[in-house]
Coordinates of C-alpha atoms and ligand atoms in Angstrom, one line a residue:
M895 CA 11.7 2.6 -20.9
I896 CA 12.0 2.8 -17.3
K897 CA 11.1 -0.3 -15.5
I898 CA 9.1 0.3 -12.3
L899 CA 10.9 -1.4 -9.5
S900 CA 8.4 -3.2 -7.8
R901 CA 9.3 -4.6 -4.6
V902 CA 5.9 -6.1 -4.4
T903 CA 6.6 -8.3 -7.4
F904 CA 9.9 -8.9 -5.5
T905 CA 8.3 -10.2 -2.3
V906 CA 6.0 -12.0 -4.5
L907 CA 8.9 -13.6 -6.3
V908 CA 10.4 -14.8 -2.9
I909 CA 7.7 -17.5 -3.0
L910 CA 9.3 -18.8 -6.2
F911 CA 12.7 -18.7 -4.8
I912 CA 12.2 -21.0 -1.9
S913 CA 13.6 -24.3 -0.9
S914 CA 12.6 -26.4 1.8
C915 CA 14.4 -25.5 5.1
K916 CA 16.8 -27.7 6.8
S917 CA 15.6 -29.8 10.2
G918 CA 17.6 -30.1 13.1
K919 CA 18.0 -30.2 16.8
N920 CA 16.0 -28.1 19.1
N921 CA 17.3 -25.0 21.0
Q922 CA 19.3 -25.3 23.6
N923 CA 20.4 -22.7 26.5
N924 CA 17.1 -21.2 27.2
S925 CA 17.1 -18.9 30.2
M926 CA 13.6 -19.7 31.3
D927 CA 13.9 -23.6 30.8
N928 CA 12.7 -26.1 33.4
D929 CA 10.1 -24.1 34.8
S930 CA 6.6 -25.6 35.9
T931 CA 5.2 -25.3 32.5
G932 CA 7.3 -27.8 31.1
I933 CA 7.6 -25.8 27.9
A934 CA 11.4 -25.6 26.5
G935 CA 12.8 -22.6 25.3
R936 CA 10.8 -20.1 26.9
K937 CA 11.5 -16.4 26.4
W938 CA 10.3 -13.0 27.3
W939 CA 10.6 -11.8 23.6
K940 CA 8.5 -14.8 22.5
E941 CA 5.7 -14.3 24.8
A942 CA 5.6 -10.5 24.5
V943 CA 3.0 -8.5 22.4
V944 CA 5.0 -5.6 20.5
Y945 CA 3.2 -2.4 20.3
Q946 CA 4.6 -0.2 17.2
I947 CA 4.6 3.6 17.6
Y948 CA 5.0 5.7 14.8
P949 CA 6.2 8.9 16.8
R950 CA 5.7 11.6 14.1
S951 CA 2.0 10.6 14.4
F952 CA 1.2 9.3 17.9
K953 CA 0.7 12.4 20.0
D954 CA 1.8 16.2 19.7
A955 CA 2.6 17.8 23.0
N956 CA 3.7 21.3 21.9
G957 CA 1.3 22.2 19.1
D958 CA 3.7 22.2 16.1
G959 CA 1.6 19.5 14.3
V960 CA 4.2 16.6 14.9
G961 CA 4.1 14.3 17.2
D962 CA 6.8 13.7 20.0
L963 CA 8.6 12.2 23.1
K964 CA 6.4 14.2 25.4
G965 CA 3.7 13.1 23.9
I966 CA 4.2 9.7 23.9
A967 CA 5.2 10.1 27.6
S968 CA 1.9 11.5 28.4
K969 CA 0.1 8.4 27.1
L970 CA 2.0 5.6 28.7
D971 CA -0.8 4.7 30.9
Y972 CA -2.8 3.8 27.8
I973 CA -0.2 2.2 26.4
K974 CA 0.0 0.0 29.5
S975 CA -3.8 -0.4 29.6
L976 CA -3.7 -2.4 26.6
G977 CA -1.6 -5.1 28.2
V978 CA 1.2 -5.2 25.7
D979 CA 4.7 -5.5 27.1
V980 CA 7.2 -4.0 24.3
I981 CA 7.0 -0.8 22.4
W982 CA 8.8 -0.5 19.1
L983 CA 9.5 3.1 18.3
N984 CA 10.2 4.3 14.8
P985 CA 13.3 6.2 14.5
I986 CA 13.7 9.0 16.9
Y987 CA 17.4 10.1 15.9
A988 CA 18.3 13.4 14.6
S989 CA 17.2 13.4 10.9
P990 CA 16.4 15.9 8.2
N991 CA 13.4 13.8 7.5
D992 CA 13.9 12.7 3.8
D993 CA 12.4 9.7 4.5
N994 CA 10.8 10.4 8.3
G995 CA 13.5 9.6 10.5
Y996 CA 15.0 6.8 8.3
D997 CA 17.8 9.1 7.3
I998 CA 19.7 9.5 10.3
S999 CA 22.3 12.5 11.0
D1000 CA 23.2 11.8 14.3
Y1001 CA 22.7 8.4 15.8
R1002 CA 23.5 9.8 19.4
N1003 CA 20.8 12.6 19.4
I1004 CA 17.1 13.1 19.1
M1005 CA 15.1 14.5 16.1
K1006 CA 14.7 18.1 17.1
E1007 CA 11.0 17.9 16.4
F1008 CA 10.8 15.0 18.7
G1009 CA 12.5 16.8 21.9
T1010 CA 15.6 16.2 23.6
M1011 CA 18.0 13.6 25.3
D1012 CA 16.2 14.4 28.7
D1013 CA 12.8 13.8 27.2
F1014 CA 14.2 10.5 26.1
D1015 CA 15.5 9.5 29.4
S1016 CA 12.4 10.4 31.0
L1017 CA 10.4 8.6 28.4
L1018 CA 12.4 5.2 29.0
K1019 CA 12.1 5.8 32.7
G1020 CA 8.5 6.0 32.8
M1021 CA 8.2 2.8 30.3
H1022 CA 10.4 0.7 32.7
E1023 CA 8.5 2.0 35.7
R1024 CA 5.3 0.7 33.9
G1025 CA 7.0 -2.7 33.1
L1026 CA 7.1 -1.8 29.2
K1027 CA 10.1 -2.4 27.4
L1028 CA 11.5 -0.6 24.6
V1029 CA 13.0 -1.6 21.2
M1030 CA 14.3 1.1 19.1
D1031 CA 15.1 1.1 15.2
L1032 CA 18.3 0.5 14.0
V1033 CA 19.1 2.2 10.5
V1034 CA 22.5 0.9 9.6
N1035 CA 22.3 0.0 6.1
H1036 CA 22.5 3.9 5.3
S1037 CA 22.9 7.1 7.0
S1038 CA 21.7 10.6 6.0
S1039 CA 23.7 12.5 3.6
E1040 CA 23.8 15.1 6.3
H1041 CA 25.5 13.0 8.6
E1042 CA 28.8 14.2 9.5
W1043 CA 30.5 11.0 8.2
F1044 CA 29.1 11.7 4.6
R1045 CA 29.8 15.2 4.8
Q1046 CA 33.5 14.5 5.3
S1047 CA 33.6 11.5 2.9
R1048 CA 32.4 13.6 0.2
I1049 CA 34.9 16.4 0.3
S1050 CA 38.0 14.6 -1.2
R1051 CA 39.1 10.9 -2.1
T1052 CA 41.5 10.9 0.6
N1053 CA 39.3 12.1 3.5
P1054 CA 39.6 9.6 6.4
Y1055 CA 35.9 9.0 6.0
R1056 CA 36.0 8.2 2.4
D1057 CA 35.8 4.5 3.1
Y1058 CA 32.6 4.9 5.2
Y1059 CA 30.2 4.8 2.0
H1060 CA 30.6 3.2 -1.4
W1061 CA 32.0 5.3 -4.1
W1062 CA 32.9 4.9 -7.7
N1063 CA 35.3 7.3 -9.4
A1064 CA 33.7 8.3 -12.4
E1065 CA 36.6 8.1 -14.6
R1066 CA 35.9 4.4 -14.3
G1067 CA 32.7 5.1 -16.3
K1068 CA 29.4 4.6 -15.2
P1069 CA 29.1 1.7 -12.4
S1070 CA 27.0 -1.1 -13.0
A1071 CA 23.1 -0.9 -12.4
R1072 CA 21.7 -0.9 -8.9
Y1073 CA 18.5 -0.2 -8.2
S1074 CA 16.9 2.4 -5.6
F1075 CA 13.7 2.6 -3.7
F1076 CA 12.8 6.0 -3.7
D1077 CA 14.7 7.4 -6.8
V1078 CA 12.8 8.9 -9.6
H1079 CA 14.7 7.1 -12.0
N1080 CA 15.2 3.8 -9.8
D1081 CA 19.3 4.6 -10.1
A1082 CA 21.1 3.8 -6.9
W1083 CA 24.1 5.5 -7.8
K1084 CA 24.3 9.5 -7.7
Y1085 CA 27.2 11.4 -9.3
D1086 CA 28.7 13.8 -7.0
S1087 CA 30.9 16.6 -8.4
P1088 CA 33.3 17.6 -5.7
T1089 CA 35.0 14.4 -6.1
N1090 CA 33.9 13.2 -9.7
A1091 CA 32.3 10.0 -8.2
Y1092 CA 29.1 8.1 -7.7
Y1093 CA 28.0 7.3 -4.3
L1094 CA 25.5 4.1 -3.6
H1095 CA 22.2 4.9 -2.3
Y1096 CA 19.6 1.8 -2.2
F1097 CA 17.0 4.1 -0.9
S1098 CA 16.8 8.0 -1.4
Q1099 CA 19.7 10.1 -2.6
K1100 CA 19.8 11.3 1.1
Q1101 CA 20.2 7.9 2.3
P1102 CA 23.8 6.8 1.1
D1103 CA 24.7 3.2 2.0
L1104 CA 27.1 2.6 4.4
N1105 CA 30.4 0.4 3.8
W1106 CA 29.9 -2.6 6.1
E1107 CA 33.3 -3.9 4.8
N1108 CA 35.4 -1.0 6.6
P1109 CA 35.8 -2.1 10.1
K1110 CA 36.0 1.3 11.4
V1111 CA 32.3 1.6 10.2
R1112 CA 31.3 -1.5 12.0
R1113 CA 33.1 -0.1 15.3
E1114 CA 31.2 3.0 15.1
I1115 CA 28.1 1.4 14.8
F1116 CA 28.6 -1.3 17.5
D1117 CA 29.7 1.6 19.9
M1118 CA 26.6 3.6 19.1
M1119 CA 24.6 0.4 19.8
N1120 CA 26.3 0.0 23.2
Y1121 CA 25.7 3.4 24.0
W1122 CA 22.0 3.1 23.6
F1123 CA 21.9 -0.4 25.5
R1124 CA 23.8 1.6 28.3
K1125 CA 21.0 4.0 28.6
G1126 CA 18.7 1.1 29.2
I1127 CA 17.0 0.2 26.0
D1128 CA 15.7 -3.5 25.6
G1129 CA 16.3 -4.1 21.9
F1130 CA 16.5 -3.3 18.4
R1131 CA 14.6 -3.8 15.2
M1132 CA 16.9 -3.7 12.5
D1133 CA 16.0 -1.8 9.4
V1134 CA 16.9 -3.7 5.9
I1135 CA 19.5 -5.4 7.7
P1136 CA 19.8 -8.2 5.2
I1137 CA 21.4 -6.1 2.6
I1138 CA 24.3 -4.7 4.4
S1139 CA 26.6 -6.6 2.7
K1140 CA 27.7 -6.0 -0.7
D1141 CA 30.3 -7.3 -3.2
T1142 CA 32.2 -4.1 -3.4
S1143 CA 33.5 -4.7 -6.9
F1144 CA 30.2 -3.9 -8.1
P1145 CA 30.1 -6.4 -10.7
S1146 CA 27.2 -6.4 -13.1
M1147 CA 24.1 -8.1 -12.2
P1148 CA 24.0 -11.8 -13.1
A1149 CA 21.1 -12.0 -15.8
S1150 CA 18.9 -14.1 -13.4
F1151 CA 18.7 -10.9 -11.2
H1152 CA 17.8 -8.5 -13.8
G1153 CA 14.6 -6.1 -13.4
D1154 CA 12.4 -7.2 -10.4
W1155 CA 14.9 -9.8 -9.4
G1156 CA 17.7 -7.5 -8.7
L1157 CA 16.7 -7.0 -5.2
F1158 CA 17.9 -10.6 -4.4
Y1159 CA 21.1 -9.5 -5.5
Y1160 CA 21.3 -7.2 -2.5
N1161 CA 20.9 -10.2 -0.4
N1162 CA 23.9 -12.0 -1.6
G1163 CA 26.9 -9.8 -0.6
G1164 CA 28.1 -12.8 1.4
K1165 CA 29.3 -11.5 4.6
L1166 CA 26.1 -10.5 6.5
N1167 CA 26.0 -13.6 8.8
D1168 CA 29.8 -12.6 9.7
Y1169 CA 28.7 -9.2 10.4
L1170 CA 25.5 -10.4 12.4
Q1171 CA 27.8 -12.7 14.5
E1172 CA 30.4 -9.9 15.1
M1173 CA 27.5 -7.7 16.2
N1174 CA 26.1 -10.5 18.4
H1175 CA 29.6 -10.6 19.9
E1176 CA 30.1 -6.9 20.4
V1177 CA 26.6 -5.8 21.6
L1178 CA 23.9 -8.4 21.5
S1179 CA 25.3 -11.1 23.7
K1180 CA 26.0 -8.3 26.7
Y1181 CA 22.5 -7.9 27.3
D1182 CA 19.1 -9.6 27.9
C1183 CA 17.9 -7.7 24.7
M1184 CA 15.6 -8.7 21.8
S1185 CA 16.6 -8.3 18.4
V1186 CA 14.5 -8.7 15.3
A1187 CA 15.5 -7.9 11.6
E1188 CA 13.4 -6.5 9.0
G1189 CA 13.8 -9.6 6.5
M1190 CA 14.0 -8.0 3.3
G1191 CA 14.5 -10.8 0.9
V1192 CA 15.0 -13.3 3.6
T1193 CA 13.2 -16.7 2.2
T1194 CA 12.3 -19.7 4.3
A1195 CA 15.5 -21.2 3.3
T1196 CA 18.0 -18.7 4.7
A1197 CA 15.8 -17.6 7.6
H1198 CA 17.5 -20.0 10.2
D1199 CA 20.7 -18.6 9.4
L1200 CA 19.7 -15.4 10.9
V1201 CA 17.8 -16.7 13.9
D1202 CA 18.8 -20.2 15.3
E1203 CA 20.1 -19.7 18.7
D1204 CA 23.2 -21.6 17.8
R1205 CA 24.3 -19.1 15.1
H1206 CA 24.6 -16.3 17.6
E1207 CA 23.0 -14.0 15.4
L1208 CA 19.6 -12.5 16.2
N1209 CA 16.3 -13.6 17.8
M1210 CA 13.8 -13.0 15.1
L1211 CA 13.0 -11.7 11.5
Y1212 CA 9.9 -10.6 10.0
H1213 CA 9.4 -11.9 6.2
F1214 CA 7.7 -10.0 3.4
E1215 CA 5.6 -12.8 1.8
G1216 CA 2.5 -12.1 4.0
V1217 CA 2.3 -8.5 3.0
G1218 CA 3.1 -9.1 -0.7
I1219 CA -0.2 -11.3 -1.1
G1220 CA -2.7 -10.0 -3.8
Y1221 CA -0.6 -7.4 -5.5
L1222 CA -0.5 -7.7 -9.3
P1223 CA 2.9 -8.6 -10.6
G1224 CA 4.8 -6.0 -12.6
K1225 CA 2.6 -3.0 -11.4
F1226 CA 3.9 -0.7 -8.5
K1227 CA 1.8 -1.7 -5.3
T1228 CA -1.3 -2.4 -6.9
M1229 CA -4.1 -4.7 -5.5
D1230 CA -5.5 -7.6 -7.9
P1231 CA -9.2 -6.0 -8.4
K1232 CA -10.3 -9.6 -7.4
G1233 CA -8.8 -9.0 -3.9
Y1234 CA -6.6 -11.7 -2.2
K1235 CA -6.8 -15.3 -2.2
L1236 CA -7.8 -16.7 1.5
A1237 CA -6.2 -20.0 0.4
E1238 CA -2.8 -18.2 -0.4
F1239 CA -3.0 -16.4 2.8
K1240 CA -3.3 -19.7 4.6
E1241 CA -0.6 -21.1 2.9
V1242 CA 2.0 -18.5 3.3
Y1243 CA 1.3 -18.1 7.3
S1244 CA 1.2 -21.9 7.5
K1245 CA 4.4 -22.1 5.7
W1246 CA 6.1 -19.6 8.1
D1247 CA 4.8 -21.5 11.2
S1248 CA 6.4 -24.7 9.8
V1249 CA 9.8 -23.1 9.1
F1250 CA 10.1 -22.1 12.9
E1251 CA 8.5 -25.2 14.4
N1252 CA 11.5 -27.0 15.8
R1253 CA 14.2 -24.4 15.5
G1254 CA 14.2 -20.5 15.7
W1255 CA 11.1 -18.1 16.4
G1256 CA 9.0 -16.2 14.0
T1257 CA 7.1 -13.1 14.0
I1258 CA 3.7 -12.1 12.5
Y1259 CA 2.3 -8.7 11.6
L1260 CA -0.6 -7.3 9.2
G1261 CA 0.4 -3.9 9.2
N1262 CA 3.3 -1.4 10.0
H1263 CA 4.3 2.0 8.9
D1264 CA 5.1 0.8 5.5
Q1265 CA 1.9 -0.9 4.9
P1266 CA -1.7 0.4 4.5
R1267 CA -3.9 -0.1 7.6
M1268 CA -4.9 -3.6 8.6
V1269 CA -8.4 -3.6 8.2
T1270 CA -8.3 -1.7 4.7
R1271 CA -5.8 -4.5 3.6
W1272 CA -7.0 -7.4 4.9
G1273 CA -10.4 -6.9 6.3
N1274 CA -13.0 -4.9 5.0
D1275 CA -13.2 -1.1 6.2
A1276 CA -17.0 -0.6 4.7
P1277 CA -19.0 0.8 7.8
D1278 CA -20.9 -2.2 8.4
W1279 CA -17.6 -4.6 8.6
R1280 CA -14.8 -2.4 9.7
E1281 CA -15.1 -3.3 13.4
L1282 CA -15.9 -6.8 13.0
S1283 CA -13.1 -7.5 10.4
S1284 CA -11.0 -5.7 12.5
K1285 CA -11.6 -7.6 15.5
M1286 CA -11.4 -11.0 13.4
L1287 CA -8.0 -9.8 12.3
T1288 CA -6.8 -8.9 15.8
T1289 CA -7.9 -12.6 16.7
F1290 CA -5.6 -14.2 14.0
L1291 CA -2.6 -12.0 14.8
L1292 CA -2.7 -12.7 18.5
S1293 CA -3.5 -16.7 18.4
M1294 CA -0.6 -17.6 16.1
R1295 CA 2.8 -19.0 17.1
A1296 CA 4.9 -15.9 16.5
T1297 CA 6.0 -12.8 18.4
P1298 CA 2.8 -10.4 17.1
Y1299 CA 3.8 -7.0 16.1
Y1300 CA 0.7 -4.7 16.6
F1301 CA 0.7 -1.4 14.8
G1302 CA -0.7 1.5 17.0
G1303 CA -4.0 2.7 15.8
D1304 CA -5.2 -1.0 14.5
E1305 CA -6.5 -1.4 18.0
L1306 CA -9.0 1.2 17.3
G1307 CA -9.8 -0.4 13.8
M1308 CA -8.3 3.0 12.2
N1309 CA -8.7 2.3 8.5
N1310 CA -7.0 3.9 5.1
I1311 CA -7.5 7.6 4.6
K1312 CA -7.5 7.0 0.9
F1313 CA -6.2 10.7 -0.5
D1314 CA -7.5 11.6 -3.9
R1315 CA -4.7 14.1 -4.4
I1316 CA -0.8 13.7 -4.9
E1317 CA -0.3 17.1 -3.0
D1318 CA -1.9 15.1 0.1
Y1319 CA 0.6 12.6 0.5
R1320 CA 4.2 13.5 2.4
D1321 CA 5.9 9.9 1.8
I1322 CA 8.9 10.1 -0.4
E1323 CA 8.0 6.7 -1.9
S1324 CA 4.5 7.8 -3.2
I1325 CA 5.6 11.3 -4.2
N1326 CA 8.7 9.8 -6.1
M1327 CA 6.9 7.1 -7.8
Y1328 CA 4.4 9.5 -9.0
R1329 CA 7.0 11.7 -10.5
Q1330 CA 8.5 8.6 -12.3
I1331 CA 5.2 7.6 -13.7
R1332 CA 4.5 11.2 -14.8
E1333 CA 7.8 11.4 -16.6
R1334 CA 7.3 8.1 -18.4
G1335 CA 3.7 9.3 -19.7
G1336 CA 2.3 6.4 -17.5
D1337 CA -1.3 6.4 -16.0
L1338 CA -1.4 8.7 -13.0
Q1339 CA -5.0 7.9 -12.3
E1340 CA -4.4 4.5 -12.0
F1341 CA -1.4 5.0 -9.7
L1342 CA -3.4 7.3 -7.2
N1343 CA -6.3 4.8 -7.3
A1344 CA -3.6 1.8 -6.3
Q1345 CA -2.1 4.2 -3.6
K1346 CA -5.4 4.6 -1.8
I1347 CA -5.2 1.0 -0.9
S1348 CA -1.4 0.5 -0.7
A1349 CA 0.4 3.9 0.2
R1350 CA 2.3 4.2 3.4
D1351 CA 0.9 7.5 4.4
N1352 CA -2.4 5.5 4.9
S1353 CA -1.0 4.1 8.2
R1354 CA 0.8 7.3 9.1
T1355 CA -2.2 9.6 9.6
P1356 CA -2.3 11.1 13.0
F1357 CA -3.7 8.8 16.1
Q1358 CA -7.1 9.4 17.0
W1359 CA -7.5 9.9 20.5
D1360 CA -10.9 11.8 20.8
S1361 CA -13.5 13.7 18.9
S1362 CA -11.8 17.2 19.4
V1363 CA -10.5 19.1 16.4
N1364 CA -7.6 17.2 14.8
S1365 CA -8.6 14.0 16.9
G1366 CA -6.9 15.2 19.9
F1367 CA -3.7 14.7 18.3
T1368 CA -2.4 18.2 18.0
T1369 CA -3.8 21.6 18.8
G1370 CA -1.7 23.0 15.7
S1371 CA -1.8 22.1 12.3
P1372 CA -1.1 18.2 11.7
W1373 CA 1.8 17.5 9.5
L1374 CA -0.5 14.6 7.8
K1375 CA -4.3 15.0 7.5
V1376 CA -6.4 13.5 10.2
N1377 CA -8.6 10.5 9.0
P1378 CA -12.1 12.2 8.9
N1379 CA -13.7 9.4 10.7
Y1380 CA -12.0 10.3 13.9
K1381 CA -15.2 11.7 15.2
Q1382 CA -16.6 8.0 15.5
V1383 CA -13.1 6.1 15.6
N1384 CA -11.3 7.4 18.7
V1385 CA -10.1 6.1 21.9
A1386 CA -12.4 8.1 24.2
A1387 CA -15.5 6.9 22.3
E1388 CA -14.0 3.2 22.4
E1389 CA -13.2 3.4 25.9
M1390 CA -17.0 3.8 26.7
D1391 CA -18.1 1.1 24.7
S1392 CA -17.4 -2.6 26.0
N1393 CA -17.9 -4.1 22.7
S1394 CA -15.4 -1.7 20.8
C1395 CA -12.3 -2.8 19.0
L1396 CA -10.2 -1.1 21.7
N1397 CA -11.8 -3.2 24.3
Y1398 CA -11.6 -6.2 22.0
F1399 CA -7.8 -6.0 21.6
R1400 CA -7.4 -5.7 25.4
K1401 CA -9.4 -8.7 25.9
M1402 CA -7.5 -10.6 23.1
V1403 CA -4.0 -9.5 24.5
K1404 CA -5.1 -11.0 28.1
L1405 CA -6.4 -14.1 26.5
R1406 CA -2.6 -14.7 25.0
K1407 CA -0.7 -13.5 28.0
E1408 CA -2.8 -15.7 30.3
N1409 CA -2.9 -18.8 28.0
L1410 CA 0.9 -20.1 27.0
I1411 CA -1.1 -22.3 24.7
L1412 CA -1.6 -19.1 22.3
V1413 CA 2.3 -18.5 22.6
Y1414 CA 3.9 -22.0 22.3
G1415 CA 1.1 -24.4 21.3
R1416 CA 1.6 -26.6 17.9
Y1417 CA -0.3 -24.9 15.1
R1418 CA -2.3 -27.1 12.8
L1419 CA -4.0 -25.7 9.8
L1420 CA -7.6 -27.6 9.2
D1421 CA -9.8 -27.5 6.3
K1422 CA -7.1 -26.1 3.9
E1423 CA -9.1 -25.4 1.0
N1424 CA -12.0 -23.7 2.4
P1425 CA -11.8 -20.4 0.5
D1426 CA -14.1 -18.5 3.3
V1427 CA -12.7 -19.7 6.6
Y1428 CA -9.2 -20.3 8.4
S1429 CA -9.4 -22.6 10.6
Y1430 CA -6.5 -24.1 13.0
T1431 CA -5.8 -25.8 16.1
R1432 CA -3.1 -25.1 18.9
E1433 CA -1.9 -27.8 21.3
L1434 CA 0.2 -27.7 24.2
N1435 CA 0.7 -30.3 27.2
G1436 CA -2.5 -32.1 26.1
K1437 CA -4.8 -29.1 25.8
K1438 CA -6.0 -28.5 22.5
W1439 CA -7.7 -25.0 21.3
L1440 CA -9.5 -24.3 18.2
V1441 CA -9.6 -20.9 16.1
L1442 CA -12.0 -20.2 13.5
L1443 CA -12.0 -17.1 11.4
N1444 CA -14.6 -16.2 8.7
F1445 CA -12.9 -13.7 6.3
T1446 CA -15.9 -13.1 4.3
T1447 CA -19.3 -10.8 4.3
K1448 CA -21.4 -13.8 4.3
T1449 CA -22.2 -16.9 6.6
A1450 CA -19.6 -19.6 6.0
S1451 CA -19.2 -23.0 7.3
A1452 CA -15.9 -24.5 8.9
N1453 CA -15.6 -28.2 7.8
I1454 CA -13.3 -29.5 10.7
G1455 CA -15.5 -32.5 11.8
I1456 CA -15.2 -31.5 15.5
D1457 CA -18.0 -31.6 17.8
L1458 CA -18.1 -28.2 19.2
T1459 CA -21.3 -28.7 21.5
K1460 CA -18.9 -29.3 24.5
A1461 CA -16.3 -26.6 23.7
I1462 CA -15.9 -23.9 25.6
V1463 CA -15.8 -20.4 23.8
R1464 CA -12.6 -18.4 25.0
I1465 CA -13.4 -15.2 22.8
D1466 CA -15.8 -14.3 20.3
N1467 CA -16.3 -11.0 18.3
Y1468 CA -20.3 -11.3 18.3
P1469 CA -22.2 -11.4 21.5
N1470 CA -24.0 -15.0 20.7
P1471 CA -21.1 -17.1 19.5
S1472 CA -21.7 -19.9 16.9
T1473 CA -21.8 -23.7 18.1
D1474 CA -22.2 -25.5 15.0
G1475 CA -19.3 -24.3 13.0
R1476 CA -21.4 -21.8 10.8
L1477 CA -19.9 -18.5 11.4
K1478 CA -21.4 -15.2 10.8
P1479 CA -19.8 -12.7 8.4
Y1480 CA -16.4 -11.9 9.8
E1481 CA -16.9 -14.0 12.9
A1482 CA -13.8 -14.9 14.8
L1483 CA -14.0 -17.6 17.6
I1484 CA -11.7 -19.3 20.0
Y1485 CA -12.6 -22.4 21.4
E1486 CA -11.3 -24.6 24.4
L1487 CA -11.7 -28.3 23.4
P1488 CA -12.8 -30.9 25.9
Ligands
TEU167 O1 11.8 -0.3 4.8 C1 12.5 -1.2 4.0 C2 11.5 -1.3 3.1 O2 11.5 -2.8 2.7 C3 10.5 -0.6 2.2 O3 11.3 -0.2 1.3 C4 9.6 -1.1 2.0 O4 9.7 -2.4 1.1 C5 8.4 -0.4 1.2 O5 8.5 0.9 2.5 C6 7.0 -0.6 1.0 O6 6.6 0.0 0.4 C7 12.8 0.1 5.7 C8 11.8 1.0 6.7 O7 10.7 0.3 7.4 C9 11.0 2.4 5.9 O8 10.1 2.9 6.6 C10 12.4 2.8 5.2 O9 11.6 3.8 4.3 C11 13.4 2.1 4.5 O10 13.6 0.9 5.1 C12 14.7 2.8 4.6 O11 15.5 2.9 5.5
CA168 CA1 5.2 18.3 18.5

């Protein structure tokens, strides 16, 4: 029987794998130190709000149904109006799009559908003119199989590019098992007949893994990163970077890593930190840039090694524990029908706050291009609650002590499209998982139902600009269906409404930007066991703020023992804020305490 590789279970297992973090000295060497605020370790990337754009779905300028760079350029004033500081663009490099740009065939060119290098240069200029910074995706665990390096590598065993990838000659027999994310058979080894050998691909067959052991590969990657920094970009978000280091003798995985545990093994190559230090030395240290790892498989025990300043590796990472909450173990991305437990949610986010309380710096996100829409997954997208719960989640994200990564469209309260049929999906993950379940005679209907909540395409539907045809995203035929609720949920409508999700987001961003207490203030969880309300304080320089969030459709009480009669309401998602700790459904409140 084919075992479903459940990365959700994997992330849940992270929790079991944790040991407590080391304590130590505070950060030194801070460029913004000793300013009038008296806050140590100030950095622009700690104070930034990052806005993520999925270029394929943001704005199509030429009517071919696919978003592009000119489209993004035409919307820079909108992005600026949000108050955000940094734009993270998903990959825009040349790609045959087996995995929507995460399969790169030329790292120094722009994807044809997205435009040209001139378009890129003027987009970057437009961002910088508006004081917006640009973070690019760095996808270097693997390339596309159509990259010139791989074309060469597969020609012969003696080709100079052979060792750019991981090969296993077939006369040695089958290599020991490695799991693949997007492969119909979960097999990360693909047999390639020209040289009678298998190559390694942790993701799709068209995403062969690069061999970081080879110093030439590292040189090529560092040169390429320098090329983009010389163009003026401000940082990189590093795709699955923790899995670049492999034991290239490819031993069989220890029994303790079998099944769902297999992915932990991918984080155990041993040289990750050496490679990142080399990258820091060769590239990152030369620029005032930001770097953030997609922290796949990183635990509270290993996080510090990647992000503490004295390590000279990266600035930040994002963990997967939060987004794994509420899924059933052993099933592919399937929600527990009872939903998730707020207690667990609080526990995970409080724990990750404490990890970085004294050293390093965290990130926070509730959605991205790999996750469903924030409001569907963590709030409530029923018509009565969509706006309120979406504002409540925005309040949470922007009031935690970590750099917030906010996914474009969430500021409108966009929600999951929930396709009924596999034919509507475009994502290789959904399509290949469907094939896998069909092959093994599994329950396809159950899978499709689960995908309505968890599929990645839910967050990739076209951006909703206005109520014109195709939500103003394209004049052509969109590459992925537009959510039919675009007639109500769109930028144009929300601009007109002072109470819209959009305007709430702007207010909340402004509150964070104007009050460093929301960035740096010490976080303390209150009323831990409360199953309905999430309460915490933030404290800085003798000031104290209180955040109260009702995660339910009922009125609920925060039991915090704080007299709120003299507290000042700094933001509320209802017109008439509560003053007695009793919160209306999905109410979100931030108070300044006297
Ligand atoms: O994601 C890596 C990763 O962890 C995903 O496989 C994730 O677990 C999955 O999407 C959840 O369903 C990164 C990129 O963010 C993703 O878009 C790419 O497909 C993947 O790497 C391969 O490059
Ligand atoms: Ca286009």
